[in-house]
Coordinates of C-alpha atoms and ligand atoms in Angstrom, one line a residue:
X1493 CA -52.8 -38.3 -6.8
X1494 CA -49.1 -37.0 -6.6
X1495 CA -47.5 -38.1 -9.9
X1496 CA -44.0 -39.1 -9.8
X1497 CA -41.1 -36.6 -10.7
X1498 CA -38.0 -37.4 -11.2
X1499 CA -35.4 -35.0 -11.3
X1500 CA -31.3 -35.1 -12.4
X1501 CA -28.8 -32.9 -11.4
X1502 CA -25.9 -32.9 -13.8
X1503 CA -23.9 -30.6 -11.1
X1504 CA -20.6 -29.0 -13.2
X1505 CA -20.6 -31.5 -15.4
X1506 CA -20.8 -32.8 -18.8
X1507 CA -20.2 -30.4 -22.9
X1508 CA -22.6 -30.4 -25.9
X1509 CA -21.5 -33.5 -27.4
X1510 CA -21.9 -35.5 -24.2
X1511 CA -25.2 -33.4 -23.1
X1512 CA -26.2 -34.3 -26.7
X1513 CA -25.7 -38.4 -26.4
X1514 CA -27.2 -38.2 -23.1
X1515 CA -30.5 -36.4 -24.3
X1516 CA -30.6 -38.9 -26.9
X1517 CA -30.5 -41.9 -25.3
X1518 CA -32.9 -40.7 -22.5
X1519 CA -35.4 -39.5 -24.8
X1520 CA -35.4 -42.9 -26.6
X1521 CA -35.6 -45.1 -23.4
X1522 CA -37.8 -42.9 -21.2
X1523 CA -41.2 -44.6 -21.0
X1524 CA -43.2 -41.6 -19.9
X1525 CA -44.4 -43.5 -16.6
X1526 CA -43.3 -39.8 -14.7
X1527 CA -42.6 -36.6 -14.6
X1528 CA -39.3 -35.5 -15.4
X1529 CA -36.8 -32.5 -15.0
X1530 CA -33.2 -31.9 -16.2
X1531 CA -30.9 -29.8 -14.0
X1532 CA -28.1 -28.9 -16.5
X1533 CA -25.1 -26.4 -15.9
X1534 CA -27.0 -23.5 -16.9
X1535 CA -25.3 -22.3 -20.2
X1536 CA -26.4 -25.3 -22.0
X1537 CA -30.1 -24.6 -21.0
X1538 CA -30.6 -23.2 -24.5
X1539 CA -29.3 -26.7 -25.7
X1540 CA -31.3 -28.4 -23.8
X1541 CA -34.2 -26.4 -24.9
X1542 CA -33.7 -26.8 -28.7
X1543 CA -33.1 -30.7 -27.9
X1544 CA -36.3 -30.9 -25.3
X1545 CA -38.6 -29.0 -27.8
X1546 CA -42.0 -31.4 -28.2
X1547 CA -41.1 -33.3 -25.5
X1548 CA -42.7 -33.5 -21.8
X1549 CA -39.1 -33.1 -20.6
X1550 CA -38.4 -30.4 -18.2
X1551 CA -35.5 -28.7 -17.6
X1552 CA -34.3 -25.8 -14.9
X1553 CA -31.6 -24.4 -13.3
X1554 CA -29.5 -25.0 -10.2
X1555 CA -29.4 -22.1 -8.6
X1556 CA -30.6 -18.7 -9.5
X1557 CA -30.6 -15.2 -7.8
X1558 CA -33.5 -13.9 -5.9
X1559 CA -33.0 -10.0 -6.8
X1560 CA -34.7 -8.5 -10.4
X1561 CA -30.9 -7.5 -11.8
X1562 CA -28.2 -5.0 -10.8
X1563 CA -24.9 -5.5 -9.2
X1564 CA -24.6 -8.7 -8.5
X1565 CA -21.6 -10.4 -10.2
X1566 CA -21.7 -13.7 -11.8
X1567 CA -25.5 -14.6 -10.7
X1568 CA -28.7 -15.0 -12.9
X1569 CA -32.1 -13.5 -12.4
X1570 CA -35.1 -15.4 -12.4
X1571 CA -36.3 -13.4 -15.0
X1572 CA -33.8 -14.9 -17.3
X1573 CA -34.2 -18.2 -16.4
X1574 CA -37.7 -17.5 -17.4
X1575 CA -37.0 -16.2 -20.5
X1576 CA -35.1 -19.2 -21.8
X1577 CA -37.4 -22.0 -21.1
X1578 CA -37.0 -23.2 -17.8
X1579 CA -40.0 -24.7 -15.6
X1580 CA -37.6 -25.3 -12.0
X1581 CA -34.9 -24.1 -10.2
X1582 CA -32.7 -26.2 -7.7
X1583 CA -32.8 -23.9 -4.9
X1584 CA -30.9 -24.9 -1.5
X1585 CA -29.0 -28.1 -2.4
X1586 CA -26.7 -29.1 -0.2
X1587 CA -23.5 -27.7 -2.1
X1588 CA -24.9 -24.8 -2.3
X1589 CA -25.1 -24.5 1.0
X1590 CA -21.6 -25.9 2.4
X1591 CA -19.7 -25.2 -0.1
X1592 CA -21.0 -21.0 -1.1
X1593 CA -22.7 -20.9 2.4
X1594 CA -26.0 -20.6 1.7
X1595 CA -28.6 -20.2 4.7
X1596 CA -32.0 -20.4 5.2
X1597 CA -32.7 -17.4 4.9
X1598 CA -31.0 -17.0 1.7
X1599 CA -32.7 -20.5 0.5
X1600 CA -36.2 -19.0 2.1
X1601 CA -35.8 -15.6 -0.6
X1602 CA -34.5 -17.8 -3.5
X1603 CA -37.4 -19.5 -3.0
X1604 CA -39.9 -16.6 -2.7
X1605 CA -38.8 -14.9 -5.9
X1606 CA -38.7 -18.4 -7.7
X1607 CA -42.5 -18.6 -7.3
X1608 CA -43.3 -14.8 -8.1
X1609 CA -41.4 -16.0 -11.3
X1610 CA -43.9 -18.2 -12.0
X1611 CA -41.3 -21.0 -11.9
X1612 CA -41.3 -24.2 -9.6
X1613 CA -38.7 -24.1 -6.7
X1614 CA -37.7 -27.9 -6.3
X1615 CA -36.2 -27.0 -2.2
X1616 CA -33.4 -29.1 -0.7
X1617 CA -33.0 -29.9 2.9
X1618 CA -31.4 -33.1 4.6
X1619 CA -29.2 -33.5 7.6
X1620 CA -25.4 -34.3 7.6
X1621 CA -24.0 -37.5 9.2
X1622 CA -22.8 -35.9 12.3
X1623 CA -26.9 -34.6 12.6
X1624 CA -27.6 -37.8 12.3
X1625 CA -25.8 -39.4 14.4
X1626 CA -26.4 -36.7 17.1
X1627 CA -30.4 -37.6 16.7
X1628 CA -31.2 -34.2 15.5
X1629 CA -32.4 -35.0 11.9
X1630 CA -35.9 -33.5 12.7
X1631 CA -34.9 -30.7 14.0
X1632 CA -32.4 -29.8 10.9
X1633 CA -35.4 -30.6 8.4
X1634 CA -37.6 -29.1 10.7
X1635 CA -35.8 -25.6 10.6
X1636 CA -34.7 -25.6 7.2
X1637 CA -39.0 -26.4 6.2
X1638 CA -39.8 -23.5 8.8
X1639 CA -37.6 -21.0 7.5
X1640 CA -39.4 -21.4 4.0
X1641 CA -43.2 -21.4 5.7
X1642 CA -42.6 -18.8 6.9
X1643 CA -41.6 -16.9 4.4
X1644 CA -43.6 -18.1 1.8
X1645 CA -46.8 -19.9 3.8
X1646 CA -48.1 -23.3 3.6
X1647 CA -50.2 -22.5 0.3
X1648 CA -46.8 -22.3 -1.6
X1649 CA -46.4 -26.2 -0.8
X1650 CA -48.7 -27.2 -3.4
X1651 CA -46.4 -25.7 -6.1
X1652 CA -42.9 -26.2 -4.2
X1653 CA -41.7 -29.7 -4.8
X1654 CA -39.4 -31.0 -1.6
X1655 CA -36.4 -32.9 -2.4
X1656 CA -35.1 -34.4 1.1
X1657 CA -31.4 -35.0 0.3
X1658 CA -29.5 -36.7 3.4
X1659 CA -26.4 -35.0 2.9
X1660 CA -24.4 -38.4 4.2
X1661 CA -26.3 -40.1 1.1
X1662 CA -24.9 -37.4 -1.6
X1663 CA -22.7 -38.9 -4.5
X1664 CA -21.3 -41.9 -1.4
X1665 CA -23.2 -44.3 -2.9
X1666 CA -24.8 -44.9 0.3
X1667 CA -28.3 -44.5 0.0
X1668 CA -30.9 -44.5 2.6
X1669 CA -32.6 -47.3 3.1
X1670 CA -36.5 -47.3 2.0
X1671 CA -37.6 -46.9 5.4
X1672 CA -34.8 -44.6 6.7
X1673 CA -36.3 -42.0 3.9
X1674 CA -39.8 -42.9 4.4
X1675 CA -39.5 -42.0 7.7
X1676 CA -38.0 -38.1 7.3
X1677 CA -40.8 -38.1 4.5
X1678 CA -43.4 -38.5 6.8
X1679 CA -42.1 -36.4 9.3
X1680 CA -42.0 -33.8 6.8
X1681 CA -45.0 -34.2 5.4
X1682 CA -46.5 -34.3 9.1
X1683 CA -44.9 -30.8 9.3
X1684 CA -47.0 -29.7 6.3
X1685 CA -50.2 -31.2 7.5
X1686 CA -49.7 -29.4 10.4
X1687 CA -50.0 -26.3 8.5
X1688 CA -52.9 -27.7 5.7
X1689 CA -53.7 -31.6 5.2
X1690 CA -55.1 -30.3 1.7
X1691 CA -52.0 -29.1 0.4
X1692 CA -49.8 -31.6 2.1
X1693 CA -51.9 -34.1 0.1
X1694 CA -50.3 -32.6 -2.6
X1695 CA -46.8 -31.5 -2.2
X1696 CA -44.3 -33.4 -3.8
X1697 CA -41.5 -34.7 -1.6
X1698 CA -38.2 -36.2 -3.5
X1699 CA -35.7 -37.9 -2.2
X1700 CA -32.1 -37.5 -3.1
X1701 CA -28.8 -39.4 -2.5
X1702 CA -27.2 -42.1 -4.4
X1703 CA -30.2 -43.4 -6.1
X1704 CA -29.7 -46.0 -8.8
X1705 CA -31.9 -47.9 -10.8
X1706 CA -31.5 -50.7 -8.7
X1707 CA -32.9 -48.8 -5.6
X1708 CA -35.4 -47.0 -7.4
X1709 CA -38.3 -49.4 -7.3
X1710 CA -38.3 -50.0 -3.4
X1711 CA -37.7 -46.1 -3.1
X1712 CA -40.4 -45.1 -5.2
X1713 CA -42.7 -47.4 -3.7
X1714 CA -42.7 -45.6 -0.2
X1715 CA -46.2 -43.6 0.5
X1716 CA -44.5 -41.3 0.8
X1717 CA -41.3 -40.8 -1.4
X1718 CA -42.9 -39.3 -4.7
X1719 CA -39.5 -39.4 -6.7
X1720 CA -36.4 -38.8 -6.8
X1721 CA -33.0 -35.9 -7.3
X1722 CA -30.6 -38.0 -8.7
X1723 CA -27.2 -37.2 -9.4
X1724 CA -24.4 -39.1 -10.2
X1725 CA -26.3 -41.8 -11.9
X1726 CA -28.0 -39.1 -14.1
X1727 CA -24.9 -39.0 -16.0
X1728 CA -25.0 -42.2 -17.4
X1729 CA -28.0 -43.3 -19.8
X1730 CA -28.7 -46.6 -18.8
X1731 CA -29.4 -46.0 -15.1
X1732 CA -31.3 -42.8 -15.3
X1733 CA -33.6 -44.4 -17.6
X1734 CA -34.4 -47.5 -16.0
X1735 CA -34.8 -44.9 -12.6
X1736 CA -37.2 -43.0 -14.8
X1737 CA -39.0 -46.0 -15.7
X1738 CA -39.0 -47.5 -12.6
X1739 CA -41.9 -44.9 -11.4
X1740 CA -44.9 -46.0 -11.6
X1741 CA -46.9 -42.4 -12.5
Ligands
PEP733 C1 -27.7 -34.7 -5.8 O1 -26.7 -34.1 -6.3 O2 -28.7 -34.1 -5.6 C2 -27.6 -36.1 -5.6 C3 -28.6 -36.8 -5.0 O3 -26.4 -36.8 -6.0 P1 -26.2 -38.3 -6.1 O4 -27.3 -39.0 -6.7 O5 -24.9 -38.5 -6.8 O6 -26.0 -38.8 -4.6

């Protein structure tokens, strides 16, 4: 019942001409077997709007502001994002929150005025390694779910897709193993049960960190791992479309 998404986050990289090749190729290779969103640096949005047009090829933002407009140097309001064809925005990934100190709270109003956009939050959370290895990877997930609940209440879930990002997994090329992410994807979805089986049923919970095509399959294939963020491997043609394809809708 939860189709599969799967999601790339192009981080600062990439120009038109490289944006352009890798559009191409993807749209050529992709099979359609899921869901898909782009995460571009957001001044080629309008690029990847013109290049996405007739497609089911989404696109967002990764990061976004949560007041209307005003004084607020160098953000963007959701209403633009809106306005120039974006479906998601990237809201809490972990760079955003070590390296421009993002908190919860922060992540918890991004994530508010993203849905009374209309537009889909896709929210971040993982643990780092020293959580990790100090046991406390619950409890990290736990409070960064509970600071968006209760902002934003359970019913939000069914539109909020989850991306669980272990932040030891991000652009190391380790990735979790199958059942290491299974398990903090149950957990969380426990913690949304908790709240409403119905709409737990139903939320859509990603998981992020060093995914390649050859990890895919066995990721994908977890109950409870519904897709996947993927990064660096985003970047290159190839692997994003054989992760793509590797869903199985
Ligand atoms: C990410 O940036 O969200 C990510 C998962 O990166 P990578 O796939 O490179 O680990």
């Amino acid at each position: 019942m939860r189709r599969t998404l799967v999601a790339a986050n192009w981080k600062m990289n990439g120009n038109k001409a490289s944006n352009e090749a890798l559009l191409d190729a993807f749209k050529k290779g992709f099979d359609g077997s899921a869901d898909t969103a782009i995460f571009p640096p957001a001044l080629y949005i309008p690029q990847l709007a013109e290049s996405l047009k007739g497609t089911d090829i989404a696109f967002g933002v990764q990061n976004a502001y949560f007041q209307e407009s005003g004084a607020f140097t160098g953000e963007l309001a959701l209403s633009m994002v809106k306005e120039f064809g974006c479906q998601y925005v990237l809201i809490g990934h972990s760079e955003r929150r070590e390296i421009f100190g993002e908190t919860d709270a922060l992540v918890a109003e991004k994530v508010a005025a993203t849905l009374a956009a209309g537009l889909i939050p896709m929210l971040c959370v993982g643990e780092t390694l020293a959580e990790r290895e100090s046991g406390v990877t619950e409890t990290v997930v736990k409070t960064q779910i509970d600071a968006v609940l209760a902002k934003v209440g359970i019913a939000a879930f069914e539109t909020i897709v989850v991306a669980y990002e272990p932040v030891w997994a991000i652009g190391t090329g380790k990735t979790a193993s199958p059942e290491q992410a299974q398990e903090v994807h149950a957990f969380i979805r426990q913690l949304l049960v908790a709240e409403d089986a119905a709409v737990a049923a139903k939320t859509r919970i990603l998981y992020g960190g060093s995914v390649k095509a050859a990890s895919a399959e066995a990721l994908f294939g977890q109950p409870d791992i519904d897709g996947g963020l993927v990064g660096g491997a985003s970047l290159i043609a190839d692997e994003f479309v054989a992760i793509c394809n590797a869903a199985q809708g």
